Amino acid sequence: MFSKIIDFVKALYVICRLDAGPQKLPSSTALLTGSLIAYILGRMWVESLDHSIAAAGFLGVFDALLLVLVAGVPLTLLKFGNRILQTLTAMACAGVVVCIAQLFLSFLLGDLPLPEERFTRVVTFLTLPLLLWKVLINTVLLKSALSWGFLPALGLSLGHLLIVFLVGGPLASGLMG
């Protein structure tokens, strides 16, 4: 059991270094379920730094559902349904790693002696590389899973990100007041 966890962490490490595709992870419904729950909780925690708990919860679920659609629909349409479990697991697990890194950086930056309006902009600017890292990880995973080139996979990954920010953010703000 312990060796399987170590193997999983090693595979996730290689994926986060952009050196492997989703096929490095096992195909397991239980693992996918756990990783999606962890992704939702991670996104909720990150979003709770700027939003109410209800809005952060909505954004976490919205992001996870969109992640499932972004990977699942093209894989199903291209008749690569057998790759869905591994691809979604890899994307969700890598998203959890990025969430942990964002939280760590946000807590480190929490002691900056800046006014509130400048603090938010500085934290956003300094966490931008983590956001770009997430986009690159998802791009590499989608490229490998869909057997596409880099640019179409990047477009799909950026589309996910833009929908979360441009649709999910305003929806969460509107629904939660």
Short mmCIF file of C-alpha atoms in Angstrom, two decimals:
data_model
loop_
_atom_site.label_atom_id
_atom_site.label_comp_id
_atom_site.label_asym_id
_atom_site.label_seq_id
_atom_site.Cartn_x
_atom_site.Cartn_y
_atom_site.Cartn_z
CA MET A 1 0.00 0.00 0.00
CA PHE A 2 2.72 2.47 1.00
CA SER A 3 4.73 1.70 -2.14
CA LYS A 4 1.67 2.47 -4.31
CA ILE A 5 1.39 5.88 -2.66
CA ILE A 6 5.08 6.55 -3.26
CA ASP A 7 4.69 5.48 -6.92
CA PHE A 8 1.67 7.78 -7.26
CA VAL A 9 3.54 10.76 -5.78
CA LYS A 10 6.52 10.08 -8.09
CA ALA A 11 4.22 9.93 -11.12
CA LEU A 12 2.50 13.16 -10.06
CA TYR A 13 5.89 14.81 -9.60
CA VAL A 14 6.90 13.86 -13.15
CA ILE A 15 3.58 15.17 -14.48
CA CYS A 16 3.98 18.48 -12.64
CA ARG A 17 7.49 18.81 -14.13
CA LEU A 18 5.79 18.54 -17.55
CA ASP A 19 7.75 15.37 -18.36
CA ALA A 20 4.86 12.89 -18.61
CA GLY A 21 1.28 12.54 -19.70
CA PRO A 22 -1.72 11.19 -17.83
CA GLN A 23 -0.86 7.60 -18.71
CA LYS A 24 1.65 7.60 -15.83
CA LEU A 25 -1.26 7.44 -13.36
CA PRO A 26 -3.45 4.39 -12.70
CA SER A 27 -6.96 4.26 -14.15
CA SER A 28 -9.24 4.19 -11.11
CA THR A 29 -12.70 5.58 -10.47
CA ALA A 30 -12.00 5.82 -6.73
CA LEU A 31 -8.78 7.75 -7.38
CA LEU A 32 -10.60 10.08 -9.77
CA THR A 33 -13.36 10.70 -7.24
CA GLY A 34 -10.87 11.45 -4.49
CA SER A 35 -8.80 13.73 -6.69
CA LEU A 36 -11.86 15.69 -7.86
CA ILE A 37 -13.00 16.15 -4.26
CA ALA A 38 -9.50 17.31 -3.30
CA TYR A 39 -9.48 19.66 -6.31
CA ILE A 40 -12.81 21.19 -5.30
CA LEU A 41 -11.62 21.64 -1.70
CA GLY A 42 -8.29 23.11 -2.85
CA ARG A 43 -9.97 25.57 -5.20
CA MET A 44 -12.45 26.49 -2.45
CA TRP A 45 -9.62 27.23 -0.04
CA VAL A 46 -7.76 29.35 -2.59
CA GLU A 47 -10.91 31.24 -3.56
CA SER A 48 -11.91 31.73 0.10
CA LEU A 49 -8.97 34.12 0.44
CA ASP A 50 -10.82 36.59 -1.83
CA HIS A 51 -14.49 35.49 -1.69
CA SER A 52 -17.09 34.36 0.81
CA ILE A 53 -17.20 30.66 1.65
CA ALA A 54 -20.37 30.19 -0.40
CA ALA A 55 -18.88 31.92 -3.44
CA ALA A 56 -15.62 29.97 -3.02
CA GLY A 57 -17.59 26.72 -2.85
CA PHE A 58 -19.48 27.62 -6.00
CA LEU A 59 -16.25 28.48 -7.81
CA GLY A 60 -14.61 25.23 -6.69
CA VAL A 61 -17.50 23.13 -7.99
CA PHE A 62 -17.81 25.23 -11.17
CA ASP A 63 -14.09 24.83 -11.92
CA ALA A 64 -14.19 21.07 -11.32
CA LEU A 65 -17.26 20.59 -13.53
CA LEU A 66 -15.68 22.66 -16.26
CA LEU A 67 -12.48 20.62 -15.94
CA VAL A 68 -14.51 17.44 -16.46
CA LEU A 69 -16.18 18.95 -19.53
CA VAL A 70 -12.96 20.34 -21.02
CA ALA A 71 -11.27 16.94 -20.89
CA GLY A 72 -14.22 14.57 -21.09
CA VAL A 73 -16.10 15.96 -24.08
CA PRO A 74 -13.16 16.04 -26.55
CA LEU A 75 -11.95 12.62 -25.39
CA THR A 76 -15.45 11.18 -25.88
CA LEU A 77 -15.92 12.85 -29.28
CA LEU A 78 -12.54 11.59 -30.48
CA LYS A 79 -13.39 8.09 -29.22
CA PHE A 80 -10.66 8.11 -26.55
CA GLY A 81 -13.09 7.31 -23.74
CA ASN A 82 -10.61 4.87 -22.24
CA ARG A 83 -8.32 7.84 -21.42
CA ILE A 84 -10.86 9.89 -19.48
CA LEU A 85 -10.15 8.50 -15.99
CA GLN A 86 -6.39 8.97 -16.19
CA THR A 87 -6.61 12.39 -17.83
CA LEU A 88 -9.10 13.80 -15.33
CA THR A 89 -7.19 12.28 -12.42
CA ALA A 90 -3.94 13.83 -13.64
CA MET A 91 -5.51 17.25 -14.23
CA ALA A 92 -7.26 17.27 -10.85
CA CYS A 93 -4.20 16.06 -8.93
CA ALA A 94 -1.94 18.59 -10.64
CA GLY A 95 -4.55 21.25 -9.85
CA VAL A 96 -4.35 20.28 -6.17
CA VAL A 97 -0.56 20.66 -6.27
CA VAL A 98 -0.92 24.13 -7.78
CA CYS A 99 -3.57 25.06 -5.17
CA ILE A 100 -1.22 24.02 -2.38
CA ALA A 101 1.56 26.12 -3.92
CA GLN A 102 -0.81 29.10 -4.27
CA LEU A 103 -1.90 28.81 -0.65
CA PHE A 104 1.68 28.51 0.55
CA LEU A 105 2.72 31.60 -1.41
CA SER A 106 -0.36 33.55 -0.30
CA PHE A 107 0.36 32.79 3.35
CA LEU A 108 4.00 33.80 2.91
CA LEU A 109 2.93 37.07 1.31
CA GLY A 110 0.28 37.69 3.98
CA ASP A 111 2.74 39.64 6.13
CA LEU A 112 3.59 42.24 3.49
CA PRO A 113 3.09 45.74 4.90
CA LEU A 114 0.92 47.04 2.06
CA PRO A 115 -2.49 48.72 1.92
CA GLU A 116 -5.34 46.30 1.11
CA GLU A 117 -5.89 47.49 -2.49
CA ARG A 118 -2.19 47.18 -3.36
CA PHE A 119 -1.82 43.90 -1.46
CA THR A 120 -4.37 42.13 -3.67
CA ARG A 121 -2.64 43.31 -6.84
CA VAL A 122 0.80 42.29 -5.57
CA VAL A 123 -0.38 38.82 -4.56
CA THR A 124 -2.15 38.37 -7.90
CA PHE A 125 1.00 39.40 -9.75
CA LEU A 126 3.26 37.11 -7.70
CA THR A 127 0.94 34.10 -8.04
CA LEU A 128 0.63 34.55 -11.82
CA PRO A 129 3.52 32.12 -12.53
CA LEU A 130 1.61 29.41 -10.65
CA LEU A 131 -1.43 30.04 -12.81
CA LEU A 132 0.72 29.78 -15.93
CA TRP A 133 2.23 26.55 -14.57
CA LYS A 134 -1.27 25.11 -14.18
CA VAL A 135 -2.12 26.07 -17.76
CA LEU A 136 1.08 24.40 -19.01
CA ILE A 137 0.41 21.23 -17.02
CA ASN A 138 -3.14 21.01 -18.39
CA THR A 139 -1.86 21.73 -21.89
CA VAL A 140 0.69 18.91 -21.74
CA LEU A 141 -1.90 16.51 -20.29
CA LEU A 142 -4.51 17.40 -22.93
CA LYS A 143 -1.92 17.25 -25.71
CA SER A 144 -0.93 13.75 -24.66
CA ALA A 145 -4.46 12.48 -24.03
CA LEU A 146 -6.04 13.92 -27.16
CA SER A 147 -3.05 13.29 -29.46
CA TRP A 148 -3.22 16.93 -30.50
CA GLY A 149 -0.55 19.51 -31.12
CA PHE A 150 0.55 22.00 -28.50
CA LEU A 151 -1.46 25.01 -29.73
CA PRO A 152 -4.90 23.33 -29.83
CA ALA A 153 -4.29 21.85 -26.37
CA LEU A 154 -3.13 25.27 -25.12
CA GLY A 155 -6.29 26.83 -26.55
CA LEU A 156 -8.46 24.31 -24.71
CA SER A 157 -6.55 24.86 -21.47
CA LEU A 158 -6.75 28.65 -21.78
CA GLY A 159 -10.45 28.36 -22.65
CA HIS A 160 -11.00 26.53 -19.36
CA LEU A 161 -9.14 29.23 -17.45
CA LEU A 162 -10.96 32.10 -19.17
CA ILE A 163 -14.39 30.58 -18.59
CA VAL A 164 -13.60 30.09 -14.90
CA PHE A 165 -12.51 33.74 -14.56
CA LEU A 166 -14.92 35.44 -16.94
CA VAL A 167 -18.04 33.36 -16.26
CA GLY A 168 -17.50 31.63 -12.90
CA GLY A 169 -16.27 34.71 -11.03
CA PRO A 170 -19.19 36.97 -11.99
CA LEU A 171 -21.68 34.12 -11.45
CA ALA A 172 -20.32 33.48 -7.97
CA SER A 173 -20.42 37.19 -7.14
CA GLY A 174 -23.95 37.51 -8.52
CA LEU A 175 -25.33 34.42 -6.82
CA MET A 176 -23.76 35.09 -3.45
CA GLY A 177 -24.44 38.81 -3.36
#
